[in-house]
Structures are given as C-alpha cells and as structure tokens.
Amino acid sequence: MNSFEYANPNTVEEAVALLASEWDETEVLAGGTDLVTSMKQWVAAPKRVVSLKNIKDLQGIEADEKQVRIGAMATLAELIENEHIQKHYPALITAARGVGSSQIINQGTVGGDLCQRPRCWYYRAGLGLLAQQNGKSLVKDGDNRYHAIFGNDGPAYFVNPSSLAPALIALGATITVQGPQGKSREIKAGEFFQTPKSESEREYGLQPNEILTHVTVPISNLKNATYEVRERQGLDWPLVAAAVAFNLDGETASDVRVVLGHVAPVPWDVPSAAKALDGKNVTEESAAECGETAATGAKPLSQNGYKAQLVRVAVKRAVLAATGKPMET
Amino acid sequence: MASTAWPKPDQRQLLGKRFDRLDGPAKASGTAKYTHDTNLPNMLFAKALWAPHGAAKVSGIDVSAAKAVNGVAQVWSVEPGTEVNYAGTLVAVVAASTEEIAREAVNKIKVEYEVLPHNVDDRDPAKVSGEPSKKEVPDAAGVDEAFKSAEVVSEGYYGASPITHCCLEAHGQAAEFRGGDLYVWATTQNVSGYAGSVTDAAGVPASQVHVECQYMGGGFGSKFGADQWGQICVQLAKQTGKPVKFMLDRDQELMIAGARPSVYGKVRVAAKKDGTVTGWDSDMLASGGKGGGKAPDMPYVFTGVPVIRNVSRGVPVNRGSQRAWRAPGHPQNCLITMSALEDMAAKLGMDALEFFMKNLQYTGRPDVYRDELTKAAEMIDYGSKAHPRGDPTAGPIKRGLGMALHQWGGGGHGSNCDLTVNPDGSVDAKIGTQDLGTGTRTVIGIVVAETLGIPLERVKVNIGSNAYPNDGASGGSTTVGGVSSSARDAATQALNIVLDKVTPELGVPVDRLVARDGKIFDADNPSKSMTWEKACSLLGQMPINTKGSKDPKDGTKLTESGVGGVQMADVSVDIETGVARINEMVAVQDCGLIVNLKTAESQVYGGMIMGITYALYEEAIYDPVTGRMLNPDMEFYKLAGLADVGKLKVHMMTGPGYDDRGVIGLGEPPVISPGAAISNAIANAIGVRVPIMPFTPDRVLAALGKGGAVA
Ligand SMILES: Cc1cc2nc3c(=O)[nH]c(=O)nc-3n(C[C@H](O)[C@H](O)[C@H](O)COP(=O)(O)OP(=O)(O)OC[C@H]3O[C@@H](n4cnc5c(N)ncnc54)[C@H](O)[C@@H]3O)c2cc1C
C-alpha cells in the first residue's frame, strides 16, 4: 500500500473535518476488512485514513419499544449476538451469519458492510468501478458469471456486495449520515444506494466528507427472513440472496417487501414480487409465484442466466422461511 | 547378519503404526521457518511488475522513476522487444529495503506495449493448431466396424477446466552471497537438484551453491527448479551484494507458477447388452498454454478395452504454462473415462458397481480392484443407498452415489542416506530430500528406528539441504520408496557393524541376535541381552558411518511400483439452486508396505479434499477481452473449506499381497478419483450428466435446463 497519514479522531465532528471533499483523497477506516485489502492491492490509495475506532457515538446497539439503533461501528458479531436483533430480525441474523468467516464477522462492522466496495473482478483488478476500456464495458464481452442481471443497462454491471442491505431495506430501516458542520441527514435504506454513472461517483449516496453514523430499524411484527444461495458453505459470497418481510394475518400476507442481493448494482427492491404475494395465503405455490415474479424482467448477460433461476428459488425459500416453515435443504 | 529385507509382519515394531509428524510441534507453534519466513540482516525485498495483456510486445520500458525512489537498491527489467505470451509475465522486478518501497517503486515503472491478439478460449475447435495426434487399435477400419456393429453405443461430452497449483506458500526464494558462495533458501521439491538451476545466474559452479529447504508449503509438481523468479533473485543479490528475498505475490503465483491443462471432448463407448465394454472412441481438445497440449491416452485404468481410438488436438492459449499437477493427466483422464463408462452403465440400466466389476478384466489388476470396490461399497453402505440414475424421491434435494478407479506407479527414486551411529547410541541420518508436508522426515526416522530397534526419538533426521547425500526430486510419488530404501540399507549396515561387536560380548552367534526395544538380545534366550547404548559403547571412540542407497548392494528390493485405488462419493444436489454438496466420501487405497499409517491416511484425506475442491469449486478463469486471469486471489479462486468436505473415510489395503511388495508412493493416487466419483454421484442424483468440471451451480442448472432467464 501507499504511505498515508493516519488519523484517529474521538468524535464524529473531528472525523468529518478530517475528510476531504473529493472521493479517493481520504478514506474512512472501520474494521478494515475491505479497505485494507483494497489498499494492499492499490485499488484504494488514500492520502489520509480516518479511523472511526475511538468514536463512542458510533458503537453499540440500543433498543426501545419502537426501534433498534445500530451504531455504524457495531460489529457483525455484535449484531448476531444481540437479543433484540435475534428477536425481531431473523433476516439480519441470517445475512450477517452468511458472511461465513469468524474473523470477518468479528472484525467487520455494520457501517463497513453497507459501504464496502463491489467485488467485481475487473474493479478489483484496477480496471475501474465501471470496468470500461476505450469507452466499452469489459463486463459485457468478458466473464460476467457473477455480475448483474437487473439494473444492468449500463454503465455499471457490478453487483452490490452488502448482505445486510437487502434485509435492512425490507425491514424499512433508515440510515443516518453526518457531514460537515454537524449536519446530519436521514436516508431510507432503500434510497441509500445508487448506480454510478461515471467513475467519479460511488455506489452509495454519501458525500466524500460524510460518515454513516447509525442505522435505525423500526420494531414491527413483520415476519422476515433472508435466503442466500452459496456455492461454498465456508467463506464465500452469495450468488443471489433474497430478503423478505411481510405482515402475516392468519395465513394471509400483507405489507410485503421483497429485496434481492447480488443481482444488481444496488440492492434490488422488487415491488412487483411483493404485490404478487400481497393479500394471498402464504403457501408453496404463492411463494413460488412470488419468486417467479421477482425473476421476471431479468436481463442476464452472456454467462449469468442461472441467476434468474436462483432469484426464483431464493425468494420462494425466503418467503417460506419467514413464516417459520423453512424448506429443509 | 541382520537382513536388509523389510521385517515380516510379526517382527515389525514401528512400521505400519501411527506416528505424529516429527515436525508437527514446530509447524503448529510457528517455529518452523519456511522460505517465506527467511529474514536476514540487511535483506532486500523484491516485488514484480507483470504484463496485463494476454499477448503483447514490450515496445518501451522506463524504470528510472523506480530507481529514484529512496530505498530502492536495484531493478531488473526485460529488454524492449520482449514478447509477452500471457498476462502475468514478469517485466520488471525491484529490490528495495522494504516490501512497501519495492511495491511503490514498481508502480512507477512505465511500460509501453504493442498489444497483440490473444486467445484464452480452450474449448473452440476452430482454434486448434498443429497436427492432431491419433491412436487407433487395431486400426481405423477396425474401430469404425466395432462401433457400427456394437450392440449399444453411448455418447457424451466431458471436460475439465484449467486449474492452478495454488500452493499456500507461493513460489520464491531468498539468496545471499557469502565469501563467493551462493546460499539459497528455496521452496522446492528438489533440494539436491536445485543448484543447477541458479548457477548461470550466479556465475558460480554448483559446488558453491548451498540450497536449503527445511519446510515447504506445498508444491504439487510446480516447484522443482528456481524458475525465472529465482534466477532474478540471485542476480539481484549478486548485483547488490545483499541478501534478497523474492516471493511471488498470490496473483503472480496463480497466473504464472503452473497450471493443470484443460481437456474437453466427445467420447463414444461401445458395449454389449450384458455390459461388457467393446470399444472406446474419444476426440479431445487439450490445452496447456502457448504450446497447445495433448490429451492423455484413454480410456483410463480400463486400458485393455479391445478397440480404441484417441484423437487429441492442441489448442494454444495465452495463459501461464502448464506444469505437472499432482498425478499429471490422471485426474482429467479419470474424470472423462469414468464418466463416459458410467453413462454407458446408465444407458444400459445397469448398476454402476456391477458394470465396473464386469469390466475389470480390462484393468491391470482385476483382483485388487475387485477387493477395493467391495471394500468401498461396504464403507459407503452402497447396498442400501444405491439407486438407478436419477433420485426418485420427492423434493429438490437429490442424493446420489458415484465411483471411480485410479492407478499410479510410485516406485522409489534414486536415494542416498548417510547414517552415523555414535558411541553414546545416538543416531543421525542425512538424506538430501525434502518434506513437502507429507511426513518424509518422520518416515525416515521410523525406518531407522525400526531397523536399529530403538525409539523414534533417538533418531535425528537431517534433510532439506544439498549438503546431504543426494536424493531424487519429490515428484511422481517417488519419495517414500526412495528414502525408506536408502535409510533401511544404511541402518542395516550400521546394525551389522554393531552386532559384530556384540556377538563376542554376549557369546551369541550373530544370526541369533535381535535388535528391538532399545536392546540387543539372543532370539533363543532373550535374557541374554545388552542395551543399545552399551552395544554402541563397544564401538570405542569413533562413530560408525554407513552409506545406504535405494538399491542396496546386497540386491534386496525394498520398493515396488504400481498401485490402485477406488473412491466413492455420496452427494446431495439441490436441483433448484444447482448447489452440490458432499455428504460422504470413501477412499480405498493400496500403497504396498505402509511405513506410517497416520500420515498415509492423511495423504489420502488431503487428496480427497484437494479433489473435492477441483470437482466443485476450483477454476482458473480467464478474461476473453483482456486475456487476464480474473480470479488470481483466494476469494474467487475457490478452495473447499472444512464445511464443504463432508465426512471422509479412508481404508488402506494392507496384509498379504500388499505389505510384501515393498514401499510404494502415495503422493498422487488419492487425488485422481474425486472428480470422477463426484461427477458420477451428481449424475446419479440428478439424472443427467454435468459435462464440465468444476460442477458449479451455473453448470448444474444448465445441465438441468434451468440456466435461462424468464423471457
Ligand atoms: C472472502 C470474503 C467473503 C465475504 N463475504 C461477505 C458476504 O457474504 N456478505 C457480506 O455482506 N460481506 C461479505 N464480506 C465482506 C465483509 O462483510 C466486509 O469486508 C465488512 O463488512 C466490511 O466492514 P469493515 O468494518 O471491515 O469495513 P472497512 O474495510 O473498514 O470499510 C469498508 C468501506 O466502507 C467505508 N466505511 C466503513 N465504515 C464507514 C462509515 N461508518 N461511514 C462511511 N464509510 C464507511 C470504508 O471507507 C471502506 O470504503 C466478505 C469478505 C471477504 C473477504
């Protein structure tokens, strides 16, 4: 990695003041499981690294009757072990557990999971977030087996890597960020991510000098679950993930949300699939129909048609799991 | 006189029992120093710049900015005009006082390329180059006729993607000149033969090259000589007068340090309705790099099939060159052969086990394979789990069984052992071999201790240096046969010298003396005895020194060649997601006389795990656009973890007919069958063949016709 200045502020205000107003000049360091790798590979080469480790306000998970507040620096392990999360949000537990490696679960943070950079192999090889050569996408003619099947009209073809994001969006979470002059804003989790149009943009809606401070998840009676399709059982990325949440009145589902992971440059909210289940009794058939609807409109690239099939299954199984009747696999 | 021959079963004290590795504690505690851990005073660290194009010509290279970086000692670079045949080719190497400085300087090097067209597609018949190789038995007309008149013909397409060696310890070395001599700390499968690969770069004769490799983190056939990077390392050490360490980075390791060639193609099998195979006809594309490639001769193991046609065409590709990969050619050959044969069994509606049994007359060792198949079937509970192709149970999870047979040589290589017995009874053995992690050190200790009748702890084993008597390269499963023979020979000679001293002291004829349990005693009257230490004190002041070799002078044959093995896999496949998982795998293996049962079994476990990895996950993925390898990391170059391997069971064939053959190697055999056994198990589970390995969800779904998107 390059030589850089290391800053270790004690407050969010100090941290924000240390951040540049241009991307790539400075980087925020949380658990470092992504940033340090990127720096070692020279994909990131900031002049200054601002650690959040000492900022008390960013730590911990707190709950009242209405909501759970998750600090950006809460680790994935803290999330998994938290009784409120366990009680209300199985979708988050499954997603965090899925990360698979105890080292990363112990070290990686919720803020870092949401802000981690895509794993697109062209990007990680230093060929740019949009992976273009002479104005042409390398992904379309290249090897795109792990790339996007939705939201891939260009120029971005990578998939959003966060496992927590689909679950948080399905649960109606809000992300709070803080910028200069103590200004903070709240963003609905579903609106936090964006598809970059140029290399100078990032895939989430932070300003370069803003920090994600915490995530708030409303407590509700929503049944919720995540289902991930993974090639390996150990440390691996899901090929496709689905998070669902819905109200269950007797057998009938309402207020349904279906959000997919690893299929698009952003976590992919599918209202049409939600609608397909809304007002229906949750059965194998209606769950399968919900999955079928979720896969409708997929536009696979040359090598990733199989992901549409995985969407069908992941959604179906997530719906069934949410009702407490997970399919045995 | 004690005999050089291996002891009879009832006389073995240590042979065939379970021993922990002698170097286990050092490895577990981290005190074992690998090449990667070599850190010398004033050492420079080298980092490389590689070409990012599948094919190119270097039209200009400017290293001045790198040289100007504070802390940079020396830069090596290619000449303008150099051709690049694959991405990853080294174009410059910087030696600097820290790794970080070297890396930073590397980034400042400017290279101009004339980018040339490249090809990384190894499956396109249009990209074939050169003459196909063809073998026809009895002849072309005979093959055509056999297939025309066959009762049943089954056809299929099969293939194995390219993979790399992915050694956990990357390739590389540290080098230092001291007083005109070159000292090299290498990670190598060949300490005794390594010097010759650096003498040109060093400008000193091999007699002045000292090579050391005490521990190494995997080679699998990719680490014999110094390679270009080792030579550059030596050159940099020479130019700077300082020690230099140059280990490849993970990405470079995966791109340039060796790959297993890919093979794809069509196979036709002819058989009688009763299941007897009558003909084999394969037409393959093979690819191992710029030079194209050749598919192995098929069929595998069932080599006696009367009618055979093999056509192989080479496809040159711009990717790092092939290297011997653990049992070169065998895993691919096994996959294609066993898959094609099992497809025939399925077509005939015949149980696969019965089908393979029926055709054993075509193998070199029908009786061994019959025993091994029977044992494996018992271990996996074949009788109650087997079903015809396609698991009929409801639900998305389908379960299936598959099997494969393999063979290997494994005779010992040339080996020399110097053995010293000191008057205080301490013993020290020296062999210029290396322990790849397989337990070679321990095996040598066991053989010496067994022969002298002393505890294993009494033997000091010295290996990993070319200062010791030379020993062959550790390739082809030849090490254990070699080192156990030379160690046995040297130790027997030493024992006989000691026994000659003991005979008059005890008044017992030498032929009646037995060395066991730290004593030398009269076989007819065990109370007439003397401790090993007492016996050695009879040597006087001087230690004795004997020299053993793989071929003892008395003509005793201690090693053999030729082993067989059978593996069976029990898998579950989710036909909605295409994810395949191993429930259980069993391996039955013979390897002659087993020296250390524990490390022999470990070798088989390791082989199965490596095999599960290449069967389900591992693939070197190349970008058609840039020609670069896209997954030169351990994130998307996927290896199995503990959670992925299921339950593994190993059975070693021992006893009469096995032990009496002598010691035979085991490095490669267990890694051959897994791909084929798993492929067959998946076909048995889901009802269709997944043609190309690794059997990833996308390929499984494609085989099931579920690969496509909603319109
Ligand atoms: C092999 C492998 C498999 C993995 N599998 C999964 C998986 O299945 N699912 C999954 O979700 N993740 C997976 N991960 C990724 C892992 O979860 C992330 O690396 C981790 O969550 C990042 O957290 P961190 O605290 O270490 O972030 P860091 O590495 O410290 O930061 C990551 C990025 O986020 C930015 N950042 C961090 N915190 C903030 C903040 N509060 N405000 C603004 N910006 C911030 C940093 O600047 C940096 O760009 C995997 C990682 C590996 C290596």
mmCIF file of N, CA and C in Angstrom, chain B residues 76-117:
data_model
loop_
_atom_site.group_PDB
_atom_site.id
_atom_site.type_symbol
_atom_site.label_atom_id
_atom_site.label_comp_id
_atom_site.label_asym_id
_atom_site.label_seq_id
_atom_site.Cartn_x
_atom_site.Cartn_y
_atom_site.Cartn_z
ATOM 1 N N TRP B 76 15.516 -5.004 -11.976
ATOM 2 C CA TRP B 76 15.691 -5.885 -13.135
ATOM 3 C C TRP B 76 14.533 -5.604 -14.084
ATOM 4 N N SER B 77 14.805 -5.609 -15.374
ATOM 5 C CA SER B 77 13.673 -5.444 -16.302
ATOM 6 C C SER B 77 13.954 -6.144 -17.620
ATOM 7 N N VAL B 78 12.893 -6.393 -18.358
ATOM 8 C CA VAL B 78 13.046 -7.040 -19.671
ATOM 9 C C VAL B 78 13.530 -6.001 -20.675
ATOM 10 N N GLU B 79 14.062 -6.488 -21.769
ATOM 11 C CA GLU B 79 14.508 -5.610 -22.854
ATOM 12 C C GLU B 79 13.301 -5.215 -23.697
ATOM 13 N N PRO B 80 13.327 -4.012 -24.274
ATOM 14 C CA PRO B 80 12.286 -3.691 -25.255
ATOM 15 C C PRO B 80 12.322 -4.735 -26.367
ATOM 16 N N GLY B 81 11.172 -5.075 -26.879
ATOM 17 C CA GLY B 81 11.097 -6.114 -27.904
ATOM 18 C C GLY B 81 10.690 -7.457 -27.323
ATOM 19 N N THR B 82 10.745 -7.570 -26.005
ATOM 20 C CA THR B 82 10.371 -8.839 -25.370
ATOM 21 C C THR B 82 8.910 -9.178 -25.653
ATOM 22 N N GLU B 83 8.673 -10.423 -25.991
ATOM 23 C CA GLU B 83 7.295 -10.862 -26.253
ATOM 24 C C GLU B 83 6.639 -11.374 -24.996
ATOM 25 N N VAL B 84 5.402 -11.018 -24.854
ATOM 26 C CA VAL B 84 4.611 -11.483 -23.722
ATOM 27 C C VAL B 84 3.579 -12.458 -24.259
ATOM 28 N N ASN B 85 3.597 -13.666 -23.747
ATOM 29 C CA ASN B 85 2.670 -14.682 -24.253
ATOM 30 C C ASN B 85 1.482 -14.932 -23.341
ATOM 31 N N TYR B 86 1.537 -14.391 -22.165
ATOM 32 C CA TYR B 86 0.379 -14.492 -21.271
ATOM 33 C C TYR B 86 0.448 -13.397 -20.218
ATOM 34 N N ALA B 87 -0.714 -12.998 -19.768
ATOM 35 C CA ALA B 87 -0.786 -11.976 -18.733
ATOM 36 C C ALA B 87 -0.142 -12.529 -17.472
ATOM 37 N N GLY B 88 0.602 -11.673 -16.810
ATOM 38 C CA GLY B 88 1.294 -12.124 -15.606
ATOM 39 C C GLY B 88 2.787 -12.254 -15.830
ATOM 40 N N THR B 89 3.199 -12.289 -17.086
ATOM 41 C CA THR B 89 4.631 -12.370 -17.407
ATOM 42 C C THR B 89 5.382 -11.246 -16.691
ATOM 43 N N LEU B 90 6.475 -11.605 -16.029
ATOM 44 C CA LEU B 90 7.235 -10.599 -15.291
ATOM 45 C C LEU B 90 7.953 -9.669 -16.276
ATOM 46 N N VAL B 91 7.802 -8.373 -16.073
ATOM 47 C CA VAL B 91 8.526 -7.427 -16.932
ATOM 48 C C VAL B 91 9.552 -6.616 -16.146
ATOM 49 N N ALA B 92 9.371 -6.490 -14.844
ATOM 50 C CA ALA B 92 10.377 -5.786 -14.046
ATOM 51 C C ALA B 92 10.288 -6.251 -12.599
ATOM 52 N N VAL B 93 11.432 -6.210 -11.914
ATOM 53 C CA VAL B 93 11.475 -6.579 -10.504
ATOM 54 C C VAL B 93 12.331 -5.555 -9.766
ATOM 55 N N VAL B 94 11.792 -5.044 -8.670
ATOM 56 C CA VAL B 94 12.502 -4.031 -7.884
ATOM 57 C C VAL B 94 12.946 -4.653 -6.566
ATOM 58 N N ALA B 95 14.206 -4.456 -6.200
ATOM 59 C CA ALA B 95 14.681 -4.863 -4.873
ATOM 60 C C ALA B 95 14.873 -3.602 -4.037
ATOM 61 N N ALA B 96 14.228 -3.585 -2.873
ATOM 62 C CA ALA B 96 14.295 -2.390 -2.029
ATOM 63 C C ALA B 96 14.361 -2.796 -0.574
ATOM 64 N N SER B 97 14.577 -1.809 0.267
ATOM 65 C CA SER B 97 14.798 -2.122 1.682
ATOM 66 C C SER B 97 13.537 -2.598 2.402
ATOM 67 N N THR B 98 12.348 -2.264 1.885
ATOM 68 C CA THR B 98 11.117 -2.832 2.452
ATOM 69 C C THR B 98 10.210 -3.260 1.304
ATOM 70 N N GLU B 99 9.257 -4.116 1.639
ATOM 71 C CA GLU B 99 8.284 -4.559 0.639
ATOM 72 C C GLU B 99 7.485 -3.381 0.109
ATOM 73 N N GLU B 100 7.108 -2.466 1.021
ATOM 74 C CA GLU B 100 6.270 -1.337 0.639
ATOM 75 C C GLU B 100 6.980 -0.431 -0.360
ATOM 76 N N ILE B 101 8.266 -0.177 -0.076
ATOM 77 C CA ILE B 101 9.025 0.678 -1.001
ATOM 78 C C ILE B 101 9.142 -0.011 -2.360
ATOM 79 N N ALA B 102 9.407 -1.310 -2.327
ATOM 80 C CA ALA B 102 9.532 -2.044 -3.593
ATOM 81 C C ALA B 102 8.229 -1.940 -4.383
ATOM 82 N N ARG B 103 7.111 -2.101 -3.692
ATOM 83 C CA ARG B 103 5.800 -2.047 -4.359
ATOM 84 C C ARG B 103 5.539 -0.660 -4.940
ATOM 85 N N GLU B 104 5.884 0.353 -4.147
ATOM 86 C CA GLU B 104 5.654 1.723 -4.591
ATOM 87 C C GLU B 104 6.511 2.012 -5.832
ATOM 88 N N ALA B 105 7.736 1.521 -5.811
ATOM 89 C CA ALA B 105 8.628 1.758 -6.952
ATOM 90 C C ALA B 105 8.123 1.019 -8.192
ATOM 91 N N VAL B 106 7.619 -0.180 -7.980
ATOM 92 C CA VAL B 106 7.074 -0.950 -9.098
ATOM 93 C C VAL B 106 5.986 -0.138 -9.814
ATOM 94 N N ASN B 107 5.152 0.536 -9.007
ATOM 95 C CA ASN B 107 4.065 1.325 -9.596
ATOM 96 C C ASN B 107 4.574 2.500 -10.438
ATOM 97 N N LYS B 108 5.819 2.855 -10.267
ATOM 98 C CA LYS B 108 6.346 4.000 -11.010
ATOM 99 C C LYS B 108 7.006 3.593 -12.338
ATOM 100 N N ILE B 109 7.079 2.315 -12.573
ATOM 101 C CA ILE B 109 7.703 1.849 -13.822
ATOM 102 C C ILE B 109 6.731 2.057 -14.979
ATOM 103 N N LYS B 110 7.255 2.593 -16.072
ATOM 104 C CA LYS B 110 6.388 2.819 -17.234
ATOM 105 C C LYS B 110 6.745 1.821 -18.333
ATOM 106 N N VAL B 111 5.719 1.090 -18.754
ATOM 107 C CA VAL B 111 5.942 0.120 -19.825
ATOM 108 C C VAL B 111 4.995 0.446 -20.965
ATOM 109 N N GLU B 112 5.529 0.446 -22.170
ATOM 110 C CA GLU B 112 4.647 0.588 -23.331
ATOM 111 C C GLU B 112 4.562 -0.761 -24.029
ATOM 112 N N TYR B 113 3.323 -1.110 -24.376
ATOM 113 C CA TYR B 113 3.103 -2.399 -25.031
ATOM 114 C C TYR B 113 2.503 -2.187 -26.411
ATOM 115 N N GLU B 114 2.922 -3.026 -27.310
ATOM 116 C CA GLU B 114 2.167 -3.167 -28.546
ATOM 117 C C GLU B 114 1.276 -4.383 -28.290
ATOM 118 N N VAL B 115 -0.021 -4.117 -28.106
ATOM 119 C CA VAL B 115 -0.913 -5.208 -27.726
ATOM 120 C C VAL B 115 -1.234 -6.068 -28.941
ATOM 121 N N LEU B 116 -1.097 -7.368 -28.783
ATOM 122 C CA LEU B 116 -1.313 -8.300 -29.895
ATOM 123 C C LEU B 116 -2.570 -9.135 -29.628
ATOM 124 N N PRO B 117 -3.132 -9.743 -30.655
ATOM 125 C CA PRO B 117 -4.328 -10.573 -30.424
ATOM 126 C C PRO B 117 -3.972 -11.777 -29.543
#
